[in-house]
Amino acid sequence: MSALLPNRLRLLCALILIFFAFNQTIAQQLTGFTLIDADSDQDIGPIRNGDIINLAKLPSRKLNIRANTNPYPVGSVVFDFEGQVRFQVENVAPYALFKDALGDYYDGPLTVGQYDLAATAYAGSNGTGNTAGIYAINFQIIDDPNAGEVPPPPPPAPSCGALPAPWATTDFGNAGGEACFENGIFKITAAGADIWGGSDGFRFVHQTLNCDGELEIIARVNDLVKTHTWAKAGVMIRQSLTANSAHAIMVLTPDNGASLQYRQATGALSEHQQTTGVTVPKWVRLLKKGTALE
């Protein structure tokens, strides 16, 4: 696959090298739970897996639990509680285990005992559409005024290290996500609206390059989570860090093979050349020779 670079892109040759991952529909994700004082409708604090909650030390015994999501809001949140699947389905934020009326939280039956709680955020209403999976915890409630403070569990260790200089990560359109680097591998958790049309919205890792002469970018895509048939991972040459910039990208997708996509001028509509039947893991490459790209 090859394409001609437009004259404008060739003349304004301060290019950006981008290794990126993209979810065409943002993966709806549960990020945690918060214990709520249903008397005051105020947050008491986070509830983590393994926590012990002492009723005797709380400002109120009327309690609720809110599910927190990324992005916010989402289409719906489905709670599973104490073995009951779809115990509560919330289509409007805040997403409360024991329901609420526009942020006025109702109190629920949280008494002394051990509890299993899980929730899933969905893009659509009533538990339909895209999701990043279930978030589950187990916690205990006690009622002992003489008990000491129970320290929270330590935060989880980061999955990998910081990006090496001069690499950096950012996004277009508040896409969300993060990136790290370990043992020569970039790991990107990403979301976005699309890399297509006249403007883009996605998470990426980048550095600035001088594009005089020949330029070659090679990367191996080891894994790509199927959040959409057109989820994308690969390499990009981009004219600037603006959402509607001219660019060329070589991507792999879960169901649509490999695709060379390009926008020939700032704000122009995207074009592409596609090869079906190609799946990860695979190497991807962009090679610029003069005004030609392949």
PDB file of C-alpha atoms in Angstrom:
ATOM      1  CA  MET A   1       0.000   0.000   0.000  1.00  0.00           C
ATOM      2  CA  SER A   2       1.310   3.470  -0.842  1.00  0.00           C
ATOM      3  CA  ALA A   3       0.080   7.037  -1.090  1.00  0.00           C
ATOM      4  CA  LEU A   4       1.351  10.448  -2.189  1.00  0.00           C
ATOM      5  CA  LEU A   5       1.986  13.017   0.513  1.00  0.00           C
ATOM      6  CA  PRO A   6       0.352  16.366  -0.306  1.00  0.00           C
ATOM      7  CA  ASN A   7       2.578  19.359  -1.049  1.00  0.00           C
ATOM      8  CA  ARG A   8       1.359  21.183   2.055  1.00  0.00           C
ATOM      9  CA  LEU A   9       2.369  18.277   4.258  1.00  0.00           C
ATOM     10  CA  ARG A  10       5.735  18.034   2.513  1.00  0.00           C
ATOM     11  CA  LEU A  11       6.504  21.754   2.936  1.00  0.00           C
ATOM     12  CA  LEU A  12       5.462  22.005   6.583  1.00  0.00           C
ATOM     13  CA  CYS A  13       7.711  19.121   7.490  1.00  0.00           C
ATOM     14  CA  ALA A  14       7.801  19.265  11.290  1.00  0.00           C
ATOM     15  CA  LEU A  15       6.234  15.852  11.710  1.00  0.00           C
ATOM     16  CA  ILE A  16       5.097  13.996  14.801  1.00  0.00           C
ATOM     17  CA  LEU A  17       5.841  10.322  15.288  1.00  0.00           C
ATOM     18  CA  ILE A  18       2.910   8.680  17.035  1.00  0.00           C
ATOM     19  CA  PHE A  19       2.439   5.166  18.310  1.00  0.00           C
ATOM     20  CA  PHE A  20      -1.160   4.983  19.288  1.00  0.00           C
ATOM     21  CA  ALA A  21      -4.043   2.826  20.387  1.00  0.00           C
ATOM     22  CA  PHE A  22      -7.639   3.785  19.806  1.00  0.00           C
ATOM     23  CA  ASN A  23     -11.123   2.633  20.732  1.00  0.00           C
ATOM     24  CA  GLN A  24     -13.722   3.963  18.308  1.00  0.00           C
ATOM     25  CA  THR A  25     -16.373   3.787  21.004  1.00  0.00           C
ATOM     26  CA  ILE A  26     -15.017   4.698  24.412  1.00  0.00           C
ATOM     27  CA  ALA A  27     -14.775   1.630  26.602  1.00  0.00           C
ATOM     28  CA  GLN A  28     -17.167   2.308  29.490  1.00  0.00           C
ATOM     29  CA  GLN A  29     -15.219   1.543  32.641  1.00  0.00           C
ATOM     30  CA  LEU A  30     -16.005   1.234  36.355  1.00  0.00           C
ATOM     31  CA  THR A  31     -13.194   2.924  38.287  1.00  0.00           C
ATOM     32  CA  GLY A  32     -14.341   2.266  41.848  1.00  0.00           C
ATOM     33  CA  PHE A  33     -17.007   2.568  44.525  1.00  0.00           C
ATOM     34  CA  THR A  34     -17.694   5.347  47.044  1.00  0.00           C
ATOM     35  CA  LEU A  35     -19.543   4.980  50.367  1.00  0.00           C
ATOM     36  CA  ILE A  36     -22.261   7.643  50.685  1.00  0.00           C
ATOM     37  CA  ASP A  37     -23.865   9.194  53.780  1.00  0.00           C
ATOM     38  CA  ALA A  38     -27.519   8.986  52.714  1.00  0.00           C
ATOM     39  CA  ASP A  39     -28.527  11.546  55.381  1.00  0.00           C
ATOM     40  CA  SER A  40     -26.327  14.331  54.000  1.00  0.00           C
ATOM     41  CA  ASP A  41     -25.747  12.918  50.485  1.00  0.00           C
ATOM     42  CA  GLN A  42     -22.011  13.462  51.041  1.00  0.00           C
ATOM     43  CA  ASP A  43     -19.147  11.113  50.201  1.00  0.00           C
ATOM     44  CA  ILE A  44     -17.691   9.219  53.167  1.00  0.00           C
ATOM     45  CA  GLY A  45     -14.837   7.669  51.235  1.00  0.00           C
ATOM     46  CA  PRO A  46     -13.808   4.989  48.747  1.00  0.00           C
ATOM     47  CA  ILE A  47     -14.614   1.311  49.255  1.00  0.00           C
ATOM     48  CA  ARG A  48     -11.803  -0.988  48.126  1.00  0.00           C
ATOM     49  CA  ASN A  49     -11.534  -4.733  47.921  1.00  0.00           C
ATOM     50  CA  GLY A  50     -10.865  -6.143  51.388  1.00  0.00           C
ATOM     51  CA  ASP A  51     -11.968  -3.014  53.268  1.00  0.00           C
ATOM     52  CA  ILE A  52     -13.492  -3.278  56.755  1.00  0.00           C
ATOM     53  CA  ILE A  53     -16.122  -0.591  57.381  1.00  0.00           C
ATOM     54  CA  ASN A  54     -16.961   0.163  61.012  1.00  0.00           C
ATOM     55  CA  LEU A  55     -20.492   1.516  61.470  1.00  0.00           C
ATOM     56  CA  ALA A  56     -19.532   2.879  64.894  1.00  0.00           C
ATOM     57  CA  LYS A  57     -16.996   5.224  63.295  1.00  0.00           C
ATOM     58  CA  LEU A  58     -19.216   6.586  60.507  1.00  0.00           C
ATOM     59  CA  PRO A  59     -21.113   9.917  60.534  1.00  0.00           C
ATOM     60  CA  SER A  60     -24.361   8.071  59.718  1.00  0.00           C
ATOM     61  CA  ARG A  61     -25.755   4.562  59.587  1.00  0.00           C
ATOM     62  CA  LYS A  62     -27.915   5.424  56.596  1.00  0.00           C
ATOM     63  CA  LEU A  63     -25.653   4.407  53.747  1.00  0.00           C
ATOM     64  CA  ASN A  64     -25.561   3.989  50.002  1.00  0.00           C
ATOM     65  CA  ILE A  65     -22.813   3.114  47.525  1.00  0.00           C
ATOM     66  CA  ARG A  66     -22.038   5.001  44.315  1.00  0.00           C
ATOM     67  CA  ALA A  67     -20.269   3.498  41.310  1.00  0.00           C
ATOM     68  CA  ASN A  68     -17.696   5.789  39.673  1.00  0.00           C
ATOM     69  CA  THR A  69     -17.093   5.601  35.927  1.00  0.00           C
ATOM     70  CA  ASN A  70     -14.747   6.707  33.165  1.00  0.00           C
ATOM     71  CA  PRO A  71     -15.983   8.448  31.106  1.00  0.00           C
ATOM     72  CA  TYR A  72     -18.646  10.210  33.164  1.00  0.00           C
ATOM     73  CA  PRO A  73     -21.527   9.916  32.567  1.00  0.00           C
ATOM     74  CA  VAL A  74     -22.043   6.563  30.836  1.00  0.00           C
ATOM     75  CA  GLY A  75     -25.142   4.985  29.317  1.00  0.00           C
ATOM     76  CA  SER A  76     -25.921   2.796  32.309  1.00  0.00           C
ATOM     77  CA  VAL A  77     -24.447   0.908  35.262  1.00  0.00           C
ATOM     78  CA  VAL A  78     -25.591  -2.576  36.274  1.00  0.00           C
ATOM     79  CA  PHE A  79     -24.986  -3.705  39.873  1.00  0.00           C
ATOM     80  CA  ASP A  80     -24.697  -7.315  41.050  1.00  0.00           C
ATOM     81  CA  PHE A  81     -25.044  -7.532  44.834  1.00  0.00           C
ATOM     82  CA  GLU A  82     -24.826 -10.491  47.170  1.00  0.00           C
ATOM     83  CA  GLY A  83     -25.216 -13.010  44.361  1.00  0.00           C
ATOM     84  CA  GLN A  84     -28.195 -11.261  42.779  1.00  0.00           C
ATOM     85  CA  VAL A  85     -27.440 -10.484  39.127  1.00  0.00           C
ATOM     86  CA  ARG A  86     -28.813  -7.128  37.928  1.00  0.00           C
ATOM     87  CA  PHE A  87     -29.722  -6.195  41.512  1.00  0.00           C
ATOM     88  CA  GLN A  88     -29.971  -2.581  40.357  1.00  0.00           C
ATOM     89  CA  VAL A  89     -29.780  -0.926  36.910  1.00  0.00           C
ATOM     90  CA  GLU A  90     -29.018   2.806  36.860  1.00  0.00           C
ATOM     91  CA  ASN A  91     -29.448   4.773  33.620  1.00  0.00           C
ATOM     92  CA  VAL A  92     -28.853   8.250  35.065  1.00  0.00           C
ATOM     93  CA  ALA A  93     -25.932   9.542  37.135  1.00  0.00           C
ATOM     94  CA  PRO A  94     -25.158   9.323  39.984  1.00  0.00           C
ATOM     95  CA  TYR A  95     -25.101   5.535  39.817  1.00  0.00           C
ATOM     96  CA  ALA A  96     -26.351   4.376  43.220  1.00  0.00           C
ATOM     97  CA  LEU A  97     -26.618   0.801  44.450  1.00  0.00           C
ATOM     98  CA  PHE A  98     -29.753   1.540  46.482  1.00  0.00           C
ATOM     99  CA  LYS A  99     -31.175   4.167  44.090  1.00  0.00           C
ATOM    100  CA  ASP A 100     -31.396   7.936  44.387  1.00  0.00           C
ATOM    101  CA  ALA A 101     -33.573  10.824  43.267  1.00  0.00           C
ATOM    102  CA  LEU A 102     -31.303  13.185  41.293  1.00  0.00           C
ATOM    103  CA  GLY A 103     -28.502  12.891  43.844  1.00  0.00           C
ATOM    104  CA  ASP A 104     -30.718  12.487  46.911  1.00  0.00           C
ATOM    105  CA  TYR A 105     -29.483   9.061  47.976  1.00  0.00           C
ATOM    106  CA  TYR A 106     -31.771   6.438  49.496  1.00  0.00           C
ATOM    107  CA  ASP A 107     -30.334   4.317  52.293  1.00  0.00           C
ATOM    108  CA  GLY A 108     -29.920   0.580  51.871  1.00  0.00           C
ATOM    109  CA  PRO A 109     -29.610  -2.536  54.027  1.00  0.00           C
ATOM    110  CA  LEU A 110     -25.910  -2.332  54.883  1.00  0.00           C
ATOM    111  CA  THR A 111     -25.658  -4.055  58.268  1.00  0.00           C
ATOM    112  CA  VAL A 112     -22.936  -6.123  59.926  1.00  0.00           C
ATOM    113  CA  GLY A 113     -21.667  -8.818  57.589  1.00  0.00           C
ATOM    114  CA  GLN A 114     -19.563  -9.718  54.566  1.00  0.00           C
ATOM    115  CA  TYR A 115     -20.577  -8.383  51.156  1.00  0.00           C
ATOM    116  CA  ASP A 116     -19.820  -9.101  47.497  1.00  0.00           C
ATOM    117  CA  LEU A 117     -20.424  -6.193  45.133  1.00  0.00           C
ATOM    118  CA  ALA A 118     -19.833  -5.929  41.389  1.00  0.00           C
ATOM    119  CA  ALA A 119     -20.829  -3.418  38.746  1.00  0.00           C
ATOM    120  CA  THR A 120     -20.427  -2.941  35.006  1.00  0.00           C
ATOM    121  CA  ALA A 121     -20.627   0.318  33.051  1.00  0.00           C
ATOM    122  CA  TYR A 122     -22.219   0.227  29.600  1.00  0.00           C
ATOM    123  CA  ALA A 123     -22.398   2.673  26.697  1.00  0.00           C
ATOM    124  CA  GLY A 124     -26.137   2.103  26.234  1.00  0.00           C
ATOM    125  CA  SER A 125     -29.110   2.203  28.561  1.00  0.00           C
ATOM    126  CA  ASN A 126     -30.288  -0.804  30.576  1.00  0.00           C
ATOM    127  CA  GLY A 127     -26.958  -2.604  30.418  1.00  0.00           C
ATOM    128  CA  THR A 128     -26.443  -2.613  26.643  1.00  0.00           C
ATOM    129  CA  GLY A 129     -23.611  -1.576  24.351  1.00  0.00           C
ATOM    130  CA  ASN A 130     -19.861  -1.306  24.773  1.00  0.00           C
ATOM    131  CA  THR A 131     -18.187  -2.066  28.119  1.00  0.00           C
ATOM    132  CA  ALA A 132     -14.690  -2.511  29.535  1.00  0.00           C
ATOM    133  CA  GLY A 133     -15.823  -5.306  31.857  1.00  0.00           C
ATOM    134  CA  ILE A 134     -16.900  -5.900  35.424  1.00  0.00           C
ATOM    135  CA  TYR A 135     -15.460  -4.304  38.591  1.00  0.00           C
ATOM    136  CA  ALA A 136     -15.877  -6.447  41.709  1.00  0.00           C
ATOM    137  CA  ILE A 137     -14.970  -6.109  45.388  1.00  0.00           C
ATOM    138  CA  ASN A 138     -15.564  -7.879  48.685  1.00  0.00           C
ATOM    139  CA  PHE A 139     -15.873  -5.864  51.887  1.00  0.00           C
ATOM    140  CA  GLN A 140     -16.908  -6.350  55.509  1.00  0.00           C
ATOM    141  CA  ILE A 141     -19.080  -4.238  57.805  1.00  0.00           C
ATOM    142  CA  ILE A 142     -18.566  -4.324  61.576  1.00  0.00           C
ATOM    143  CA  ASP A 143     -20.087  -2.331  64.451  1.00  0.00           C
ATOM    144  CA  ASP A 144     -17.461  -1.972  67.167  1.00  0.00           C
ATOM    145  CA  PRO A 145     -16.800   1.390  68.887  1.00  0.00           C
ATOM    146  CA  ASN A 146     -13.663  -0.068  70.504  1.00  0.00           C
ATOM    147  CA  ALA A 147     -12.052  -1.251  67.273  1.00  0.00           C
ATOM    148  CA  GLY A 148      -8.996   0.594  66.036  1.00  0.00           C
ATOM    149  CA  GLU A 149      -8.740   2.214  62.657  1.00  0.00           C
ATOM    150  CA  VAL A 150      -8.219  -0.310  59.884  1.00  0.00           C
ATOM    151  CA  PRO A 151      -5.600   0.959  57.430  1.00  0.00           C
ATOM    152  CA  PRO A 152      -6.589   0.844  53.757  1.00  0.00           C
ATOM    153  CA  PRO A 153      -4.791  -1.658  51.547  1.00  0.00           C
ATOM    154  CA  PRO A 154      -1.710  -0.337  49.746  1.00  0.00           C
ATOM    155  CA  PRO A 155      -2.302   1.067  46.260  1.00  0.00           C
ATOM    156  CA  PRO A 156      -1.586  -1.353  43.410  1.00  0.00           C
ATOM    157  CA  ALA A 157       1.903  -1.212  41.955  1.00  0.00           C
ATOM    158  CA  PRO A 158       2.100   0.412  38.523  1.00  0.00           C
ATOM    159  CA  SER A 159       2.005  -2.103  35.703  1.00  0.00           C
ATOM    160  CA  CYS A 160       5.055  -0.572  34.038  1.00  0.00           C
ATOM    161  CA  GLY A 161       7.337   2.452  34.121  1.00  0.00           C
ATOM    162  CA  ALA A 162       7.310   6.008  32.844  1.00  0.00           C
ATOM    163  CA  LEU A 163       7.713   6.842  29.167  1.00  0.00           C
ATOM    164  CA  PRO A 164      11.372   7.357  28.178  1.00  0.00           C
ATOM    165  CA  ALA A 165      12.339  10.819  26.906  1.00  0.00           C
ATOM    166  CA  PRO A 166      11.494  12.278  24.430  1.00  0.00           C
ATOM    167  CA  TRP A 167       8.273  10.259  24.309  1.00  0.00           C
ATOM    168  CA  ALA A 168       5.101  11.808  25.757  1.00  0.00           C
ATOM    169  CA  THR A 169       1.414  10.908  25.833  1.00  0.00           C
ATOM    170  CA  THR A 170      -1.633  13.088  25.260  1.00  0.00           C
ATOM    171  CA  ASP A 171      -4.985  12.957  23.473  1.00  0.00           C
ATOM    172  CA  PHE A 172      -7.366  14.836  21.227  1.00  0.00           C
ATOM    173  CA  GLY A 173     -10.912  15.453  22.418  1.00  0.00           C
ATOM    174  CA  ASN A 174     -10.457  14.430  26.075  1.00  0.00           C
ATOM    175  CA  ALA A 175     -10.282  10.811  24.967  1.00  0.00           C
ATOM    176  CA  GLY A 176      -8.815   9.593  28.246  1.00  0.00           C
ATOM    177  CA  GLY A 177      -6.377   6.804  28.951  1.00  0.00           C
ATOM    178  CA  GLU A 178      -2.746   6.395  29.942  1.00  0.00           C
ATOM    179  CA  ALA A 179       0.541   5.003  28.651  1.00  0.00           C
ATOM    180  CA  CYS A 180       3.664   3.425  30.120  1.00  0.00           C
ATOM    181  CA  PHE A 181       6.832   1.665  28.942  1.00  0.00           C
ATOM    182  CA  GLU A 182       8.599  -1.502  30.059  1.00  0.00           C
ATOM    183  CA  ASN A 183      11.212  -3.784  28.482  1.00  0.00           C
ATOM    184  CA  GLY A 184      10.971  -2.046  25.120  1.00  0.00           C
ATOM    185  CA  ILE A 185       7.168  -2.242  25.009  1.00  0.00           C
ATOM    186  CA  PHE A 186       4.678   0.644  25.029  1.00  0.00           C
ATOM    187  CA  LYS A 187       1.417  -0.181  26.821  1.00  0.00           C
ATOM    188  CA  ILE A 188      -1.448   2.176  26.007  1.00  0.00           C
ATOM    189  CA  THR A 189      -4.916   2.251  27.547  1.00  0.00           C
ATOM    190  CA  ALA A 190      -6.855   4.359  25.115  1.00  0.00           C
ATOM    191  CA  ALA A 191     -10.226   5.677  24.065  1.00  0.00           C
ATOM    192  CA  GLY A 192     -11.529   8.076  21.484  1.00  0.00           C
ATOM    193  CA  ALA A 193     -14.153   9.138  18.977  1.00  0.00           C
ATOM    194  CA  ASP A 194     -12.240   8.075  15.831  1.00  0.00           C
ATOM    195  CA  ILE A 195      -9.195   8.764  13.672  1.00  0.00           C
ATOM    196  CA  TRP A 196     -11.261   9.546  10.631  1.00  0.00           C
ATOM    197  CA  GLY A 197     -13.247  12.244   8.865  1.00  0.00           C
ATOM    198  CA  GLY A 198     -12.136  15.860   9.212  1.00  0.00           C
ATOM    199  CA  SER A 199     -10.960  15.715  12.834  1.00  0.00           C
ATOM    200  CA  ASP A 200      -9.660  13.073  15.244  1.00  0.00           C
ATOM    201  CA  GLY A 201     -10.229  12.082  18.870  1.00  0.00           C
ATOM    202  CA  PHE A 202      -7.841   9.503  20.356  1.00  0.00           C
ATOM    203  CA  ARG A 203      -5.037   8.794  22.864  1.00  0.00           C
ATOM    204  CA  PHE A 204      -1.449   8.502  21.616  1.00  0.00           C
ATOM    205  CA  VAL A 205       2.255   8.436  22.435  1.00  0.00           C
ATOM    206  CA  HIS A 206       4.446  10.756  20.377  1.00  0.00           C
ATOM    207  CA  GLN A 207       7.712  12.541  19.773  1.00  0.00           C
ATOM    208  CA  THR A 208       8.701  15.293  17.329  1.00  0.00           C
ATOM    209  CA  LEU A 209      10.932  14.429  14.364  1.00  0.00           C
ATOM    210  CA  ASN A 210      12.590  16.233  11.472  1.00  0.00           C
ATOM    211  CA  CYS A 211      11.163  14.737   8.301  1.00  0.00           C
ATOM    212  CA  ASP A 212      13.837  15.930   5.855  1.00  0.00           C
ATOM    213  CA  GLY A 213      14.900  13.081   3.604  1.00  0.00           C
ATOM    214  CA  GLU A 214      13.814   9.487   4.123  1.00  0.00           C
ATOM    215  CA  LEU A 215      11.892   8.551   7.253  1.00  0.00           C
ATOM    216  CA  GLU A 216      10.943   5.046   8.423  1.00  0.00           C
ATOM    217  CA  ILE A 217       8.839   4.089  11.454  1.00  0.00           C
ATOM    218  CA  ILE A 218       8.466   0.440  12.504  1.00  0.00           C
ATOM    219  CA  ALA A 219       6.590  -1.046  15.471  1.00  0.00           C
ATOM    220  CA  ARG A 220       5.141  -4.410  16.423  1.00  0.00           C
ATOM    221  CA  VAL A 221       1.533  -4.479  17.611  1.00  0.00           C
ATOM    222  CA  ASN A 222       1.504  -7.326  20.141  1.00  0.00           C
ATOM    223  CA  ASP A 223      -2.091  -7.036  21.303  1.00  0.00           C
ATOM    224  CA  LEU A 224      -5.253  -5.032  20.634  1.00  0.00           C
ATOM    225  CA  VAL A 225      -8.419  -5.295  22.722  1.00  0.00           C
ATOM    226  CA  LYS A 226     -11.529  -5.518  20.541  1.00  0.00           C
ATOM    227  CA  THR A 227     -13.661  -2.639  21.810  1.00  0.00           C
ATOM    228  CA  HIS A 228     -14.937  -2.075  18.256  1.00  0.00           C
ATOM    229  CA  THR A 229     -14.400  -3.663  14.852  1.00  0.00           C
ATOM    230  CA  TRP A 230     -12.433  -0.523  13.881  1.00  0.00           C
ATOM    231  CA  ALA A 231     -10.371  -0.197  17.063  1.00  0.00           C
ATOM    232  CA  LYS A 232      -6.877   0.720  15.848  1.00  0.00           C
ATOM    233  CA  ALA A 233      -3.238   0.384  16.851  1.00  0.00           C
ATOM    234  CA  GLY A 234      -0.172   1.246  14.794  1.00  0.00           C
ATOM    235  CA  VAL A 235       2.137   4.070  13.741  1.00  0.00           C
ATOM    236  CA  MET A 236       1.449   7.561  12.448  1.00  0.00           C
ATOM    237  CA  ILE A 237       3.251  10.502  10.856  1.00  0.00           C
ATOM    238  CA  ARG A 238       1.374  13.699  11.670  1.00  0.00           C
ATOM    239  CA  GLN A 239       1.896  17.276  10.560  1.00  0.00           C
ATOM    240  CA  SER A 240       1.026  18.824  13.930  1.00  0.00           C
ATOM    241  CA  LEU A 241      -0.617  18.190  17.289  1.00  0.00           C
ATOM    242  CA  THR A 242      -3.988  19.533  16.197  1.00  0.00           C
ATOM    243  CA  ALA A 243      -7.061  17.336  15.927  1.00  0.00           C
ATOM    244  CA  ASN A 244      -7.641  18.095  12.223  1.00  0.00           C
ATOM    245  CA  SER A 245      -3.981  17.836  11.132  1.00  0.00           C
ATOM    246  CA  ALA A 246      -2.829  16.196   7.916  1.00  0.00           C
ATOM    247  CA  HIS A 247      -1.350  12.775   8.633  1.00  0.00           C
ATOM    248  CA  ALA A 248      -0.757   9.216   7.478  1.00  0.00           C
ATOM    249  CA  ILE A 249      -1.204   6.106   9.635  1.00  0.00           C
ATOM    250  CA  MET A 250      -0.640   2.382   9.257  1.00  0.00           C
ATOM    251  CA  VAL A 251      -2.959   0.462  11.573  1.00  0.00           C
ATOM    252  CA  LEU A 252      -4.129  -3.006  12.511  1.00  0.00           C
ATOM    253  CA  THR A 253      -7.742  -3.606  13.552  1.00  0.00           C
ATOM    254  CA  PRO A 254      -9.621  -6.510  15.202  1.00  0.00           C
ATOM    255  CA  ASP A 255     -11.965  -7.279  12.268  1.00  0.00           C
ATOM    256  CA  ASN A 256     -11.005  -5.025   9.348  1.00  0.00           C
ATOM    257  CA  GLY A 257      -7.429  -6.089   8.711  1.00  0.00           C
ATOM    258  CA  ALA A 258      -4.660  -3.592   8.005  1.00  0.00           C
ATOM    259  CA  SER A 259      -5.362  -0.086   6.765  1.00  0.00           C
ATOM    260  CA  LEU A 260      -3.220   2.758   5.429  1.00  0.00           C
ATOM    261  CA  GLN A 261      -5.220   5.880   6.261  1.00  0.00           C
ATOM    262  CA  TYR A 262      -4.367   9.491   5.478  1.00  0.00           C
ATOM    263  CA  ARG A 263      -5.699  13.059   5.548  1.00  0.00           C
ATOM    264  CA  GLN A 264      -4.097  15.056   2.747  1.00  0.00           C
ATOM    265  CA  ALA A 265      -4.618  18.552   4.183  1.00  0.00           C
ATOM    266  CA  THR A 266      -5.633  20.150   7.470  1.00  0.00           C
ATOM    267  CA  GLY A 267      -9.365  19.620   7.931  1.00  0.00           C
ATOM    268  CA  ALA A 268      -9.724  17.450   4.818  1.00  0.00           C
ATOM    269  CA  LEU A 269     -11.640  14.179   4.922  1.00  0.00           C
ATOM    270  CA  SER A 270      -9.777  10.935   5.564  1.00  0.00           C
ATOM    271  CA  GLU A 271      -9.046   8.334   2.883  1.00  0.00           C
ATOM    272  CA  HIS A 272      -7.753   4.792   3.218  1.00  0.00           C
ATOM    273  CA  GLN A 273      -6.462   1.652   1.520  1.00  0.00           C
ATOM    274  CA  GLN A 274      -7.414  -1.583   3.256  1.00  0.00           C
ATOM    275  CA  THR A 275      -6.123  -5.171   3.292  1.00  0.00           C
ATOM    276  CA  THR A 276      -8.481  -7.614   4.998  1.00  0.00           C
ATOM    277  CA  GLY A 277      -7.532 -10.789   6.830  1.00  0.00           C
ATOM    278  CA  VAL A 278      -4.562  -9.303   8.722  1.00  0.00           C
ATOM    279  CA  THR A 279      -4.604  -9.647  12.520  1.00  0.00           C
ATOM    280  CA  VAL A 280      -2.329  -8.961  15.492  1.00  0.00           C
ATOM    281  CA  PRO A 281       0.396  -9.659  16.384  1.00  0.00           C
ATOM    282  CA  LYS A 282       2.073  -8.092  13.341  1.00  0.00           C
ATOM    283  CA  TRP A 283       4.747  -5.534  12.474  1.00  0.00           C
ATOM    284  CA  VAL A 284       3.574  -2.220  10.986  1.00  0.00           C
ATOM    285  CA  ARG A 285       5.689   0.283   9.064  1.00  0.00           C
ATOM    286  CA  LEU A 286       5.496   3.731   7.514  1.00  0.00           C
ATOM    287  CA  LEU A 287       8.216   4.677   5.011  1.00  0.00           C
ATOM    288  CA  LYS A 288       8.465   8.213   3.612  1.00  0.00           C
ATOM    289  CA  LYS A 289      10.516   8.756   0.455  1.00  0.00           C
ATOM    290  CA  GLY A 290      10.219  12.305  -0.823  1.00  0.00           C
ATOM    291  CA  THR A 291       6.486  12.888  -1.300  1.00  0.00           C
ATOM    292  CA  ALA A 292       5.603   9.186  -1.408  1.00  0.00           C
ATOM    293  CA  LEU A 293       4.538   7.185   1.610  1.00  0.00           C
ATOM    294  CA  GLU A 294       4.220   3.423   1.884  1.00  0.00           C
TER     295      GLU A 294
END
